[in-house]
Each structure stands twice: as C-alpha cells, then as structure tokens.
C-alpha cells in the first residue's frame, strides 16, 4: 500500500489511485498508523526524508510494530550513500538505532547512478533482545500488545512478537496464493468455523449475485472498498477480477484486520462517522454489508452518504446489503444527490453516482 502525506506528495497518491494501485493519505508523525501489529511483509521508503531517529526512534519503532517478524525494510535516502559530515551523522544514528532494535542489515548497495539503499530484516525470535547490553528501547508491556492503533500516540518501545493462544511464536503465512484460503496464523481457534463459513458465504454471494446478477459493469471497476470487511471474504471472492480491495475494519467491531493481512489482503481501521483518508473521486465501487444499522446509532445516515458521494468517482457504484428498512432510509438521501438506485431481492441496493453538480441557486 502506498502512503504519503497530503502536504508534499499529494500528486503521487492521486497518480497511484488513478493507476488502480492501493494508496492512502497518511503520515508518520505523533500517532500510530491505522494498521495492526505485524501486518506487512515488506516496507519500502525511497527518497525517504523521515527522521527515523526522532523522539528516541519512535517513527522507526512504529515501522517495527507493523512489520511482520522476518519482514524487510528497504530504505533509500541520501544518508545511505552520501558521506559528508551531515549525512554521515544521520547514517550513524540509524546504525545505532537499528542495532538497538535487533534489526539486521542484510544488504547495502549502490546502483549505476550512485543511488544507494540498505535492506534491514526484523528478527523472528527474542534471542537478540535478551542478549542486548542495554534494554533500550525496552520491550513493550504485554498489556500494550493489543492491535489498537486508532488515535493512539507513538510508542517508545519494541512491540512484542506475535504468539498464538499457547504462547508459541507465529509462523510466516503460507505462500501466495495459498495464504488467501489457508488458516491465518492470527485466527483464534474458536473462530475457525466462523472464518470458513464467511469465506464460503462470500464466494457464493459474489459468484451467484454480485457478478452478473446486479446492474454493475465490473469491467469499469479498479478501486474497490469494503466498508466493513470482517474476515476479508468479499475481497477474497473477487481475487480473480482485475481490481484491488481496501478492507475497512470498524474500530468498534471485532478486530479482524490481522487476519486480513495474513491472507495477503490489505486494509485499515476506520470509523465511518469520520472522513476517510483519501481524495475525492478515488473509488469505483463501495461495498457495505449490514453496516448502516450500527453506524447510524452514532451519526446520521446523511453524513455517511455524503462521505460515500465524496470518495466515489462519477459513474461509480455503491453496493449495499442491508435490511429493507435501512435501505429505504438511504435511498432518498442518494436521490437528493441525483444518484440512480435499484433494489434487488429486498436486501441489495445498487446506487450509481451521476455527473450532476449544483448550479445556480441550488444548495
């Protein structure tokens, strides 16, 4: 997933989304990124101006938190390959910080244009942590090992390695594409049946109803969002389509985002009573399955509809599965935005955004 702050790199994120590549607005500043622990297999930062050693190394410790044990960080920036005093000072600070975090530098090289990079690897066991001369930065308390990163300040500690219910360290997920349908390492034993049912349910619904059974031109769809993704079954069922899916896990729902990443899918936490970190008109299709009943207990359905209108491209679709009562509440709001809508089987609403914009005295 591509990340960049709004202030400097907005065009890059917009270009990525236009190409049908996952991207969001985000920045490593004072708060944790909205991802679970141990999510990414590899993190890459080119022409990277992040001060990784700031605040005692909190920005790099945040990368360590979201990087899977054994995962890699590829860093390409001037301190890697320039040797004046200023860059050498930054490089030395990075060396000290990565060594204190037990990251191993597995490669350092320079290409034909004299641009350099270094590749670090996160440890897969506690042996290095235990053998450090100084316990700095310290390991995080076990009580802080929960996958909670919504409006949470950056930590100054090393996140603990993931373990199963018996205390055994997690193994690396199965290779792609087996990992998509195999048992995720982070799946609790008592959730295995629910996970399998969810996978079967979405493969059947997507095949029998969504693709071909509704008035959706899937050939025009590249960027998709599942607004309440659960285990990621909807995205998994679309895996053969030429598109990508942003899986959103609600902050007040069961935390399944680690399971989604274990499957080789991507996603983030979000609260639909707030705006989503993307530009207007960046998604081709938004999918919602029994989301609105929960969200509208905390905010107005019109607020959610307006946000959907903001992030959906003209000509894009909203596919809502919900009770007929909730669909009938959403339908007039979409009509007020000049959308067209159709209802199928008394539980599916397909809305299509038009090219209408207010003119003259319209408000």
JSON list of N, CA, C and O in Angstrom, two decimals, residues 1-5 8-9 12 26-28 33 42-52 59-60 63 66-67 72-81 94 103 115-120:
[
{"chain": "A", "resi": 1, "resn": "UNK", "atom": "N", "xyz": [0.85, -1.19, 0.00]},
{"chain": "A", "resi": 1, "resn": "UNK", "atom": "CA", "xyz": [0.00, 0.00, 0.00]},
{"chain": "A", "resi": 1, "resn": "UNK", "atom": "C", "xyz": [0.88, 1.24, 0.00]},
{"chain": "A", "resi": 1, "resn": "UNK", "atom": "O", "xyz": [1.86, 1.32, 0.74]},
{"chain": "A", "resi": 2, "resn": "UNK", "atom": "N", "xyz": [0.55, 2.22, -0.83]},
{"chain": "A", "resi": 2, "resn": "UNK", "atom": "CA", "xyz": [1.33, 3.45, -0.90]},
{"chain": "A", "resi": 2, "resn": "UNK", "atom": "C", "xyz": [0.80, 4.46, 0.11]},
{"chain": "A", "resi": 2, "resn": "UNK", "atom": "O", "xyz": [-0.40, 4.67, 0.21]},
{"chain": "A", "resi": 3, "resn": "UNK", "atom": "N", "xyz": [1.72, 5.06, 0.88]},
{"chain": "A", "resi": 3, "resn": "UNK", "atom": "CA", "xyz": [1.36, 6.08, 1.84]},
{"chain": "A", "resi": 3, "resn": "UNK", "atom": "C", "xyz": [2.14, 7.35, 1.55]},
{"chain": "A", "resi": 3, "resn": "UNK", "atom": "O", "xyz": [3.32, 7.30, 1.19]},
{"chain": "A", "resi": 4, "resn": "UNK", "atom": "N", "xyz": [1.51, 8.48, 1.71]},
{"chain": "A", "resi": 4, "resn": "UNK", "atom": "CA", "xyz": [2.21, 9.76, 1.60]},
{"chain": "A", "resi": 4, "resn": "UNK", "atom": "C", "xyz": [1.40, 10.83, 2.30]},
{"chain": "A", "resi": 4, "resn": "UNK", "atom": "O", "xyz": [0.17, 10.75, 2.35]},
{"chain": "A", "resi": 5, "resn": "UNK", "atom": "N", "xyz": [2.08, 11.84, 2.84]},
{"chain": "A", "resi": 5, "resn": "UNK", "atom": "CA", "xyz": [1.34, 12.95, 3.48]},
{"chain": "A", "resi": 5, "resn": "UNK", "atom": "C", "xyz": [0.71, 13.85, 2.44]},
{"chain": "A", "resi": 5, "resn": "UNK", "atom": "O", "xyz": [1.15, 13.91, 1.29]},
{"chain": "A", "resi": 8, "resn": "UNK", "atom": "N", "xyz": [3.10, 17.28, 0.88]},
{"chain": "A", "resi": 8, "resn": "UNK", "atom": "CA", "xyz": [4.18, 17.27, -0.11]},
{"chain": "A", "resi": 8, "resn": "UNK", "atom": "C", "xyz": [3.91, 16.36, -1.30]},
{"chain": "A", "resi": 8, "resn": "UNK", "atom": "O", "xyz": [4.35, 16.65, -2.40]},
{"chain": "A", "resi": 9, "resn": "UNK", "atom": "N", "xyz": [3.22, 15.25, -1.08]},
{"chain": "A", "resi": 9, "resn": "UNK", "atom": "CA", "xyz": [3.18, 14.21, -2.10]},
{"chain": "A", "resi": 9, "resn": "UNK", "atom": "C", "xyz": [1.78, 13.89, -2.59]},
{"chain": "A", "resi": 9, "resn": "UNK", "atom": "O", "xyz": [1.51, 12.78, -3.02]},
{"chain": "A", "resi": 12, "resn": "UNK", "atom": "N", "xyz": [1.43, 12.21, -5.99]},
{"chain": "A", "resi": 12, "resn": "UNK", "atom": "CA", "xyz": [1.86, 10.83, -6.09]},
{"chain": "A", "resi": 12, "resn": "UNK", "atom": "C", "xyz": [0.75, 9.87, -5.66]},
{"chain": "A", "resi": 12, "resn": "UNK", "atom": "O", "xyz": [0.52, 8.85, -6.31]},
{"chain": "A", "resi": 26, "resn": "UNK", "atom": "N", "xyz": [-1.48, 9.47, 4.53]},
{"chain": "A", "resi": 26, "resn": "UNK", "atom": "CA", "xyz": [-1.07, 9.11, 5.88]},
{"chain": "A", "resi": 26, "resn": "UNK", "atom": "C", "xyz": [0.31, 9.69, 6.14]},
{"chain": "A", "resi": 26, "resn": "UNK", "atom": "O", "xyz": [1.03, 10.06, 5.20]},
{"chain": "A", "resi": 27, "resn": "UNK", "atom": "N", "xyz": [0.67, 9.79, 7.39]},
{"chain": "A", "resi": 27, "resn": "UNK", "atom": "CA", "xyz": [1.97, 10.35, 7.76]},
{"chain": "A", "resi": 27, "resn": "UNK", "atom": "C", "xyz": [2.40, 9.75, 9.09]},
{"chain": "A", "resi": 27, "resn": "UNK", "atom": "O", "xyz": [1.58, 9.47, 9.96]},
{"chain": "A", "resi": 28, "resn": "UNK", "atom": "N", "xyz": [3.71, 9.50, 9.21]},
{"chain": "A", "resi": 28, "resn": "UNK", "atom": "CA", "xyz": [4.26, 9.05, 10.49]},
{"chain": "A", "resi": 28, "resn": "UNK", "atom": "C", "xyz": [4.65, 10.30, 11.26]},
{"chain": "A", "resi": 28, "resn": "UNK", "atom": "O", "xyz": [5.67, 10.94, 10.97]},
{"chain": "A", "resi": 33, "resn": "UNK", "atom": "N", "xyz": [0.07, 4.47, 12.95]},
{"chain": "A", "resi": 33, "resn": "UNK", "atom": "CA", "xyz": [-0.64, 4.24, 11.70]},
{"chain": "A", "resi": 33, "resn": "UNK", "atom": "C", "xyz": [-1.83, 3.32, 11.97]},
{"chain": "A", "resi": 33, "resn": "UNK", "atom": "O", "xyz": [-1.80, 2.49, 12.89]},
{"chain": "A", "resi": 42, "resn": "UNK", "atom": "N", "xyz": [6.87, -6.48, 3.83]},
{"chain": "A", "resi": 42, "resn": "UNK", "atom": "CA", "xyz": [7.96, -5.63, 3.36]},
{"chain": "A", "resi": 42, "resn": "UNK", "atom": "C", "xyz": [7.49, -4.18, 3.35]},
{"chain": "A", "resi": 42, "resn": "UNK", "atom": "O", "xyz": [6.35, -3.88, 2.97]},
{"chain": "A", "resi": 43, "resn": "UNK", "atom": "N", "xyz": [8.36, -3.28, 3.79]},
{"chain": "A", "resi": 43, "resn": "UNK", "atom": "CA", "xyz": [8.10, -1.84, 3.76]},
{"chain": "A", "resi": 43, "resn": "UNK", "atom": "C", "xyz": [9.21, -1.18, 2.98]},
{"chain": "A", "resi": 43, "resn": "UNK", "atom": "O", "xyz": [10.40, -1.49, 3.19]},
{"chain": "A", "resi": 44, "resn": "UNK", "atom": "N", "xyz": [8.85, -0.28, 2.08]},
{"chain": "A", "resi": 44, "resn": "UNK", "atom": "CA", "xyz": [9.83, 0.37, 1.19]},
{"chain": "A", "resi": 44, "resn": "UNK", "atom": "C", "xyz": [9.68, 1.87, 1.29]},
{"chain": "A", "resi": 44, "resn": "UNK", "atom": "O", "xyz": [8.56, 2.40, 1.26]},
{"chain": "A", "resi": 45, "resn": "UNK", "atom": "N", "xyz": [10.79, 2.56, 1.45]},
{"chain": "A", "resi": 45, "resn": "UNK", "atom": "CA", "xyz": [10.75, 4.02, 1.51]},
{"chain": "A", "resi": 45, "resn": "UNK", "atom": "C", "xyz": [11.88, 4.57, 0.65]},
{"chain": "A", "resi": 45, "resn": "UNK", "atom": "O", "xyz": [13.07, 4.46, 1.00]},
{"chain": "A", "resi": 46, "resn": "UNK", "atom": "N", "xyz": [11.55, 5.16, -0.49]},
{"chain": "A", "resi": 46, "resn": "UNK", "atom": "CA", "xyz": [12.52, 5.72, -1.42]},
{"chain": "A", "resi": 46, "resn": "UNK", "atom": "C", "xyz": [12.53, 7.25, -1.32]},
{"chain": "A", "resi": 46, "resn": "UNK", "atom": "O", "xyz": [11.48, 7.86, -1.09]},
{"chain": "A", "resi": 47, "resn": "UNK", "atom": "N", "xyz": [13.70, 7.83, -1.51]},
{"chain": "A", "resi": 47, "resn": "UNK", "atom": "CA", "xyz": [13.89, 9.29, -1.35]},
{"chain": "A", "resi": 47, "resn": "UNK", "atom": "C", "xyz": [13.24, 9.72, -0.03]},
{"chain": "A", "resi": 47, "resn": "UNK", "atom": "O", "xyz": [12.46, 10.66, 0.04]},
{"chain": "A", "resi": 48, "resn": "UNK", "atom": "N", "xyz": [13.61, 8.98, 1.00]},
{"chain": "A", "resi": 48, "resn": "UNK", "atom": "CA", "xyz": [12.88, 8.99, 2.26]},
{"chain": "A", "resi": 48, "resn": "UNK", "atom": "C", "xyz": [13.44, 10.06, 3.19]},
{"chain": "A", "resi": 48, "resn": "UNK", "atom": "O", "xyz": [14.60, 9.99, 3.60]},
{"chain": "A", "resi": 49, "resn": "UNK", "atom": "N", "xyz": [12.61, 11.03, 3.54]},
{"chain": "A", "resi": 49, "resn": "UNK", "atom": "CA", "xyz": [13.05, 12.13, 4.38]},
{"chain": "A", "resi": 49, "resn": "UNK", "atom": "C", "xyz": [12.50, 12.06, 5.80]},
{"chain": "A", "resi": 49, "resn": "UNK", "atom": "O", "xyz": [12.55, 13.04, 6.53]},
{"chain": "A", "resi": 50, "resn": "UNK", "atom": "N", "xyz": [12.00, 10.91, 6.18]},
{"chain": "A", "resi": 50, "resn": "UNK", "atom": "CA", "xyz": [11.52, 10.73, 7.55]},
{"chain": "A", "resi": 50, "resn": "UNK", "atom": "C", "xyz": [12.71, 10.70, 8.50]},
{"chain": "A", "resi": 50, "resn": "UNK", "atom": "O", "xyz": [13.70, 10.01, 8.25]},
{"chain": "A", "resi": 51, "resn": "UNK", "atom": "N", "xyz": [12.63, 11.42, 9.59]},
{"chain": "A", "resi": 51, "resn": "UNK", "atom": "CA", "xyz": [13.68, 11.40, 10.62]},
{"chain": "A", "resi": 51, "resn": "UNK", "atom": "C", "xyz": [13.41, 10.21, 11.54]},
{"chain": "A", "resi": 51, "resn": "UNK", "atom": "O", "xyz": [12.76, 10.33, 12.58]},
{"chain": "A", "resi": 52, "resn": "UNK", "atom": "N", "xyz": [13.94, 9.05, 11.15]},
{"chain": "A", "resi": 52, "resn": "UNK", "atom": "CA", "xyz": [13.59, 7.81, 11.83]},
{"chain": "A", "resi": 52, "resn": "UNK", "atom": "C", "xyz": [14.04, 7.80, 13.29]},
{"chain": "A", "resi": 52, "resn": "UNK", "atom": "O", "xyz": [13.44, 7.11, 14.12]},
{"chain": "A", "resi": 59, "resn": "UNK", "atom": "N", "xyz": [9.48, 6.96, 15.27]},
{"chain": "A", "resi": 59, "resn": "UNK", "atom": "CA", "xyz": [9.00, 6.63, 13.91]},
{"chain": "A", "resi": 59, "resn": "UNK", "atom": "C", "xyz": [9.45, 5.25, 13.43]},
{"chain": "A", "resi": 59, "resn": "UNK", "atom": "O", "xyz": [8.67, 4.51, 12.83]},
{"chain": "A", "resi": 60, "resn": "UNK", "atom": "N", "xyz": [10.71, 4.88, 13.70]},
{"chain": "A", "resi": 60, "resn": "UNK", "atom": "CA", "xyz": [11.18, 3.57, 13.25]},
{"chain": "A", "resi": 60, "resn": "UNK", "atom": "C", "xyz": [10.59, 2.45, 14.11]},
{"chain": "A", "resi": 60, "resn": "UNK", "atom": "O", "xyz": [10.32, 1.35, 13.61]},
{"chain": "A", "resi": 63, "resn": "UNK", "atom": "N", "xyz": [7.42, 1.54, 12.51]},
{"chain": "A", "resi": 63, "resn": "UNK", "atom": "CA", "xyz": [7.59, 0.61, 11.40]},
{"chain": "A", "resi": 63, "resn": "UNK", "atom": "C", "xyz": [7.83, -0.80, 11.92]},
{"chain": "A", "resi": 63, "resn": "UNK", "atom": "O", "xyz": [7.32, -1.78, 11.37]},
{"chain": "A", "resi": 66, "resn": "UNK", "atom": "N", "xyz": [4.48, -2.54, 12.79]},
{"chain": "A", "resi": 66, "resn": "UNK", "atom": "CA", "xyz": [3.62, -3.02, 11.71]},
{"chain": "A", "resi": 66, "resn": "UNK", "atom": "C", "xyz": [4.32, -4.00, 10.78]},
{"chain": "A", "resi": 66, "resn": "UNK", "atom": "O", "xyz": [3.70, -4.55, 9.88]},
{"chain": "A", "resi": 67, "resn": "UNK", "atom": "N", "xyz": [5.63, -4.24, 11.01]},
{"chain": "A", "resi": 67, "resn": "UNK", "atom": "CA", "xyz": [6.39, -5.16, 10.17]},
{"chain": "A", "resi": 67, "resn": "UNK", "atom": "C", "xyz": [6.34, -6.56, 10.77]},
{"chain": "A", "resi": 67, "resn": "UNK", "atom": "O", "xyz": [6.55, -6.75, 11.97]},
{"chain": "A", "resi": 72, "resn": "UNK", "atom": "N", "xyz": [11.02, -7.26, 5.92]},
{"chain": "A", "resi": 72, "resn": "UNK", "atom": "CA", "xyz": [12.13, -6.42, 5.45]},
{"chain": "A", "resi": 72, "resn": "UNK", "atom": "C", "xyz": [11.72, -4.94, 5.36]},
{"chain": "A", "resi": 72, "resn": "UNK", "atom": "O", "xyz": [10.57, -4.63, 5.02]},
{"chain": "A", "resi": 73, "resn": "UNK", "atom": "N", "xyz": [12.69, -4.08, 5.64]},
{"chain": "A", "resi": 73, "resn": "UNK", "atom": "CA", "xyz": [12.53, -2.64, 5.42]},
{"chain": "A", "resi": 73, "resn": "UNK", "atom": "C", "xyz": [13.61, -2.20, 4.44]},
{"chain": "A", "resi": 73, "resn": "UNK", "atom": "O", "xyz": [14.81, -2.34, 4.70]},
{"chain": "A", "resi": 74, "resn": "UNK", "atom": "N", "xyz": [13.20, -1.67, 3.29]},
{"chain": "A", "resi": 74, "resn": "UNK", "atom": "CA", "xyz": [14.13, -1.17, 2.27]},
{"chain": "A", "resi": 74, "resn": "UNK", "atom": "C", "xyz": [14.15, 0.35, 2.35]},
{"chain": "A", "resi": 74, "resn": "UNK", "atom": "O", "xyz": [13.12, 1.00, 2.18]},
{"chain": "A", "resi": 75, "resn": "UNK", "atom": "N", "xyz": [15.32, 0.89, 2.63]},
{"chain": "A", "resi": 75, "resn": "UNK", "atom": "CA", "xyz": [15.47, 2.34, 2.84]},
{"chain": "A", "resi": 75, "resn": "UNK", "atom": "C", "xyz": [16.45, 2.89, 1.81]},
{"chain": "A", "resi": 75, "resn": "UNK", "atom": "O", "xyz": [17.60, 2.47, 1.74]},
{"chain": "A", "resi": 76, "resn": "UNK", "atom": "N", "xyz": [15.97, 3.84, 0.99]},
{"chain": "A", "resi": 76, "resn": "UNK", "atom": "CA", "xyz": [16.82, 4.51, 0.02]},
{"chain": "A", "resi": 76, "resn": "UNK", "atom": "C", "xyz": [16.74, 6.00, 0.27]},
{"chain": "A", "resi": 76, "resn": "UNK", "atom": "O", "xyz": [15.70, 6.63, 0.05]},
{"chain": "A", "resi": 77, "resn": "UNK", "atom": "N", "xyz": [17.83, 6.58, 0.75]},
{"chain": "A", "resi": 77, "resn": "UNK", "atom": "CA", "xyz": [17.86, 8.00, 1.08]},
{"chain": "A", "resi": 77, "resn": "UNK", "atom": "C", "xyz": [19.31, 8.45, 1.07]},
{"chain": "A", "resi": 77, "resn": "UNK", "atom": "O", "xyz": [20.24, 7.63, 1.13]},
{"chain": "A", "resi": 78, "resn": "UNK", "atom": "N", "xyz": [19.51, 9.74, 1.00]},
{"chain": "A", "resi": 78, "resn": "UNK", "atom": "CA", "xyz": [20.88, 10.28, 0.86]},
{"chain": "A", "resi": 78, "resn": "UNK", "atom": "C", "xyz": [21.83, 9.84, 1.97]},
{"chain": "A", "resi": 78, "resn": "UNK", "atom": "O", "xyz": [23.02, 9.63, 1.69]},
{"chain": "A", "resi": 79, "resn": "UNK", "atom": "N", "xyz": [21.40, 9.68, 3.24]},
{"chain": "A", "resi": 79, "resn": "UNK", "atom": "CA", "xyz": [22.36, 9.23, 4.25]},
{"chain": "A", "resi": 79, "resn": "UNK", "atom": "C", "xyz": [22.95, 7.85, 3.98]},
{"chain": "A", "resi": 79, "resn": "UNK", "atom": "O", "xyz": [23.99, 7.49, 4.54]},
{"chain": "A", "resi": 80, "resn": "UNK", "atom": "N", "xyz": [22.27, 7.05, 3.12]},
{"chain": "A", "resi": 80, "resn": "UNK", "atom": "CA", "xyz": [22.76, 5.71, 2.83]},
{"chain": "A", "resi": 80, "resn": "UNK", "atom": "C", "xyz": [23.99, 5.77, 1.93]},
{"chain": "A", "resi": 80, "resn": "UNK", "atom": "O", "xyz": [24.90, 4.94, 2.05]},
{"chain": "A", "resi": 81, "resn": "UNK", "atom": "N", "xyz": [24.06, 6.77, 1.03]},
{"chain": "A", "resi": 81, "resn": "UNK", "atom": "CA", "xyz": [25.11, 6.74, 0.01]},
{"chain": "A", "resi": 81, "resn": "UNK", "atom": "C", "xyz": [25.93, 8.03, -0.09]},
{"chain": "A", "resi": 81, "resn": "UNK", "atom": "O", "xyz": [26.84, 8.11, -0.91]},
{"chain": "A", "resi": 94, "resn": "UNK", "atom": "N", "xyz": [21.21, 6.06, 12.50]},
{"chain": "A", "resi": 94, "resn": "UNK", "atom": "CA", "xyz": [20.37, 4.97, 12.02]},
{"chain": "A", "resi": 94, "resn": "UNK", "atom": "C", "xyz": [21.00, 3.61, 12.37]},
{"chain": "A", "resi": 94, "resn": "UNK", "atom": "O", "xyz": [20.31, 2.67, 12.77]},
{"chain": "A", "resi": 103, "resn": "UNK", "atom": "N", "xyz": [17.49, -5.12, 14.44]},
{"chain": "A", "resi": 103, "resn": "UNK", "atom": "CA", "xyz": [17.33, -5.26, 13.00]},
{"chain": "A", "resi": 103, "resn": "UNK", "atom": "C", "xyz": [18.68, -5.62, 12.39]},
{"chain": "A", "resi": 103, "resn": "UNK", "atom": "O", "xyz": [19.72, -5.03, 12.75]},
{"chain": "A", "resi": 115, "resn": "UNK", "atom": "N", "xyz": [22.95, 5.84, -6.59]},
{"chain": "A", "resi": 115, "resn": "UNK", "atom": "CA", "xyz": [21.87, 5.93, -5.61]},
{"chain": "A", "resi": 115, "resn": "UNK", "atom": "C", "xyz": [21.91, 4.66, -4.78]},
{"chain": "A", "resi": 115, "resn": "UNK", "atom": "O", "xyz": [21.91, 3.56, -5.32]},
{"chain": "A", "resi": 116, "resn": "UNK", "atom": "N", "xyz": [21.93, 4.82, -3.47]},
{"chain": "A", "resi": 116, "resn": "UNK", "atom": "CA", "xyz": [22.11, 3.65, -2.61]},
{"chain": "A", "resi": 116, "resn": "UNK", "atom": "C", "xyz": [20.87, 3.26, -1.84]},
{"chain": "A", "resi": 116, "resn": "UNK", "atom": "O", "xyz": [19.93, 4.04, -1.69]},
{"chain": "A", "resi": 117, "resn": "UNK", "atom": "N", "xyz": [20.89, 2.03, -1.35]},
{"chain": "A", "resi": 117, "resn": "UNK", "atom": "CA", "xyz": [19.81, 1.54, -0.49]},
{"chain": "A", "resi": 117, "resn": "UNK", "atom": "C", "xyz": [20.38, 0.55, 0.50]},
{"chain": "A", "resi": 117, "resn": "UNK", "atom": "O", "xyz": [21.46, -0.05, 0.29]},
{"chain": "A", "resi": 118, "resn": "UNK", "atom": "N", "xyz": [19.66, 0.38, 1.59]},
{"chain": "A", "resi": 118, "resn": "UNK", "atom": "CA", "xyz": [20.01, -0.62, 2.59]},
{"chain": "A", "resi": 118, "resn": "UNK", "atom": "C", "xyz": [18.75, -1.41, 2.90]},
{"chain": "A", "resi": 118, "resn": "UNK", "atom": "O", "xyz": [17.64, -0.88, 2.89]},
{"chain": "A", "resi": 119, "resn": "UNK", "atom": "N", "xyz": [18.90, -2.71, 3.14]},
{"chain": "A", "resi": 119, "resn": "UNK", "atom": "CA", "xyz": [17.78, -3.58, 3.46]},
{"chain": "A", "resi": 119, "resn": "UNK", "atom": "C", "xyz": [17.98, -4.14, 4.86]},
{"chain": "A", "resi": 119, "resn": "UNK", "atom": "O", "xyz": [19.01, -4.76, 5.15]},
{"chain": "A", "resi": 120, "resn": "UNK", "atom": "N", "xyz": [16.99, -3.90, 5.72]},
{"chain": "A", "resi": 120, "resn": "UNK", "atom": "CA", "xyz": [17.01, -4.41, 7.09]},
{"chain": "A", "resi": 120, "resn": "UNK", "atom": "C", "xyz": [15.99, -5.53, 7.22]},
{"chain": "A", "resi": 120, "resn": "UNK", "atom": "O", "xyz": [14.98, -5.56, 6.52]}
]
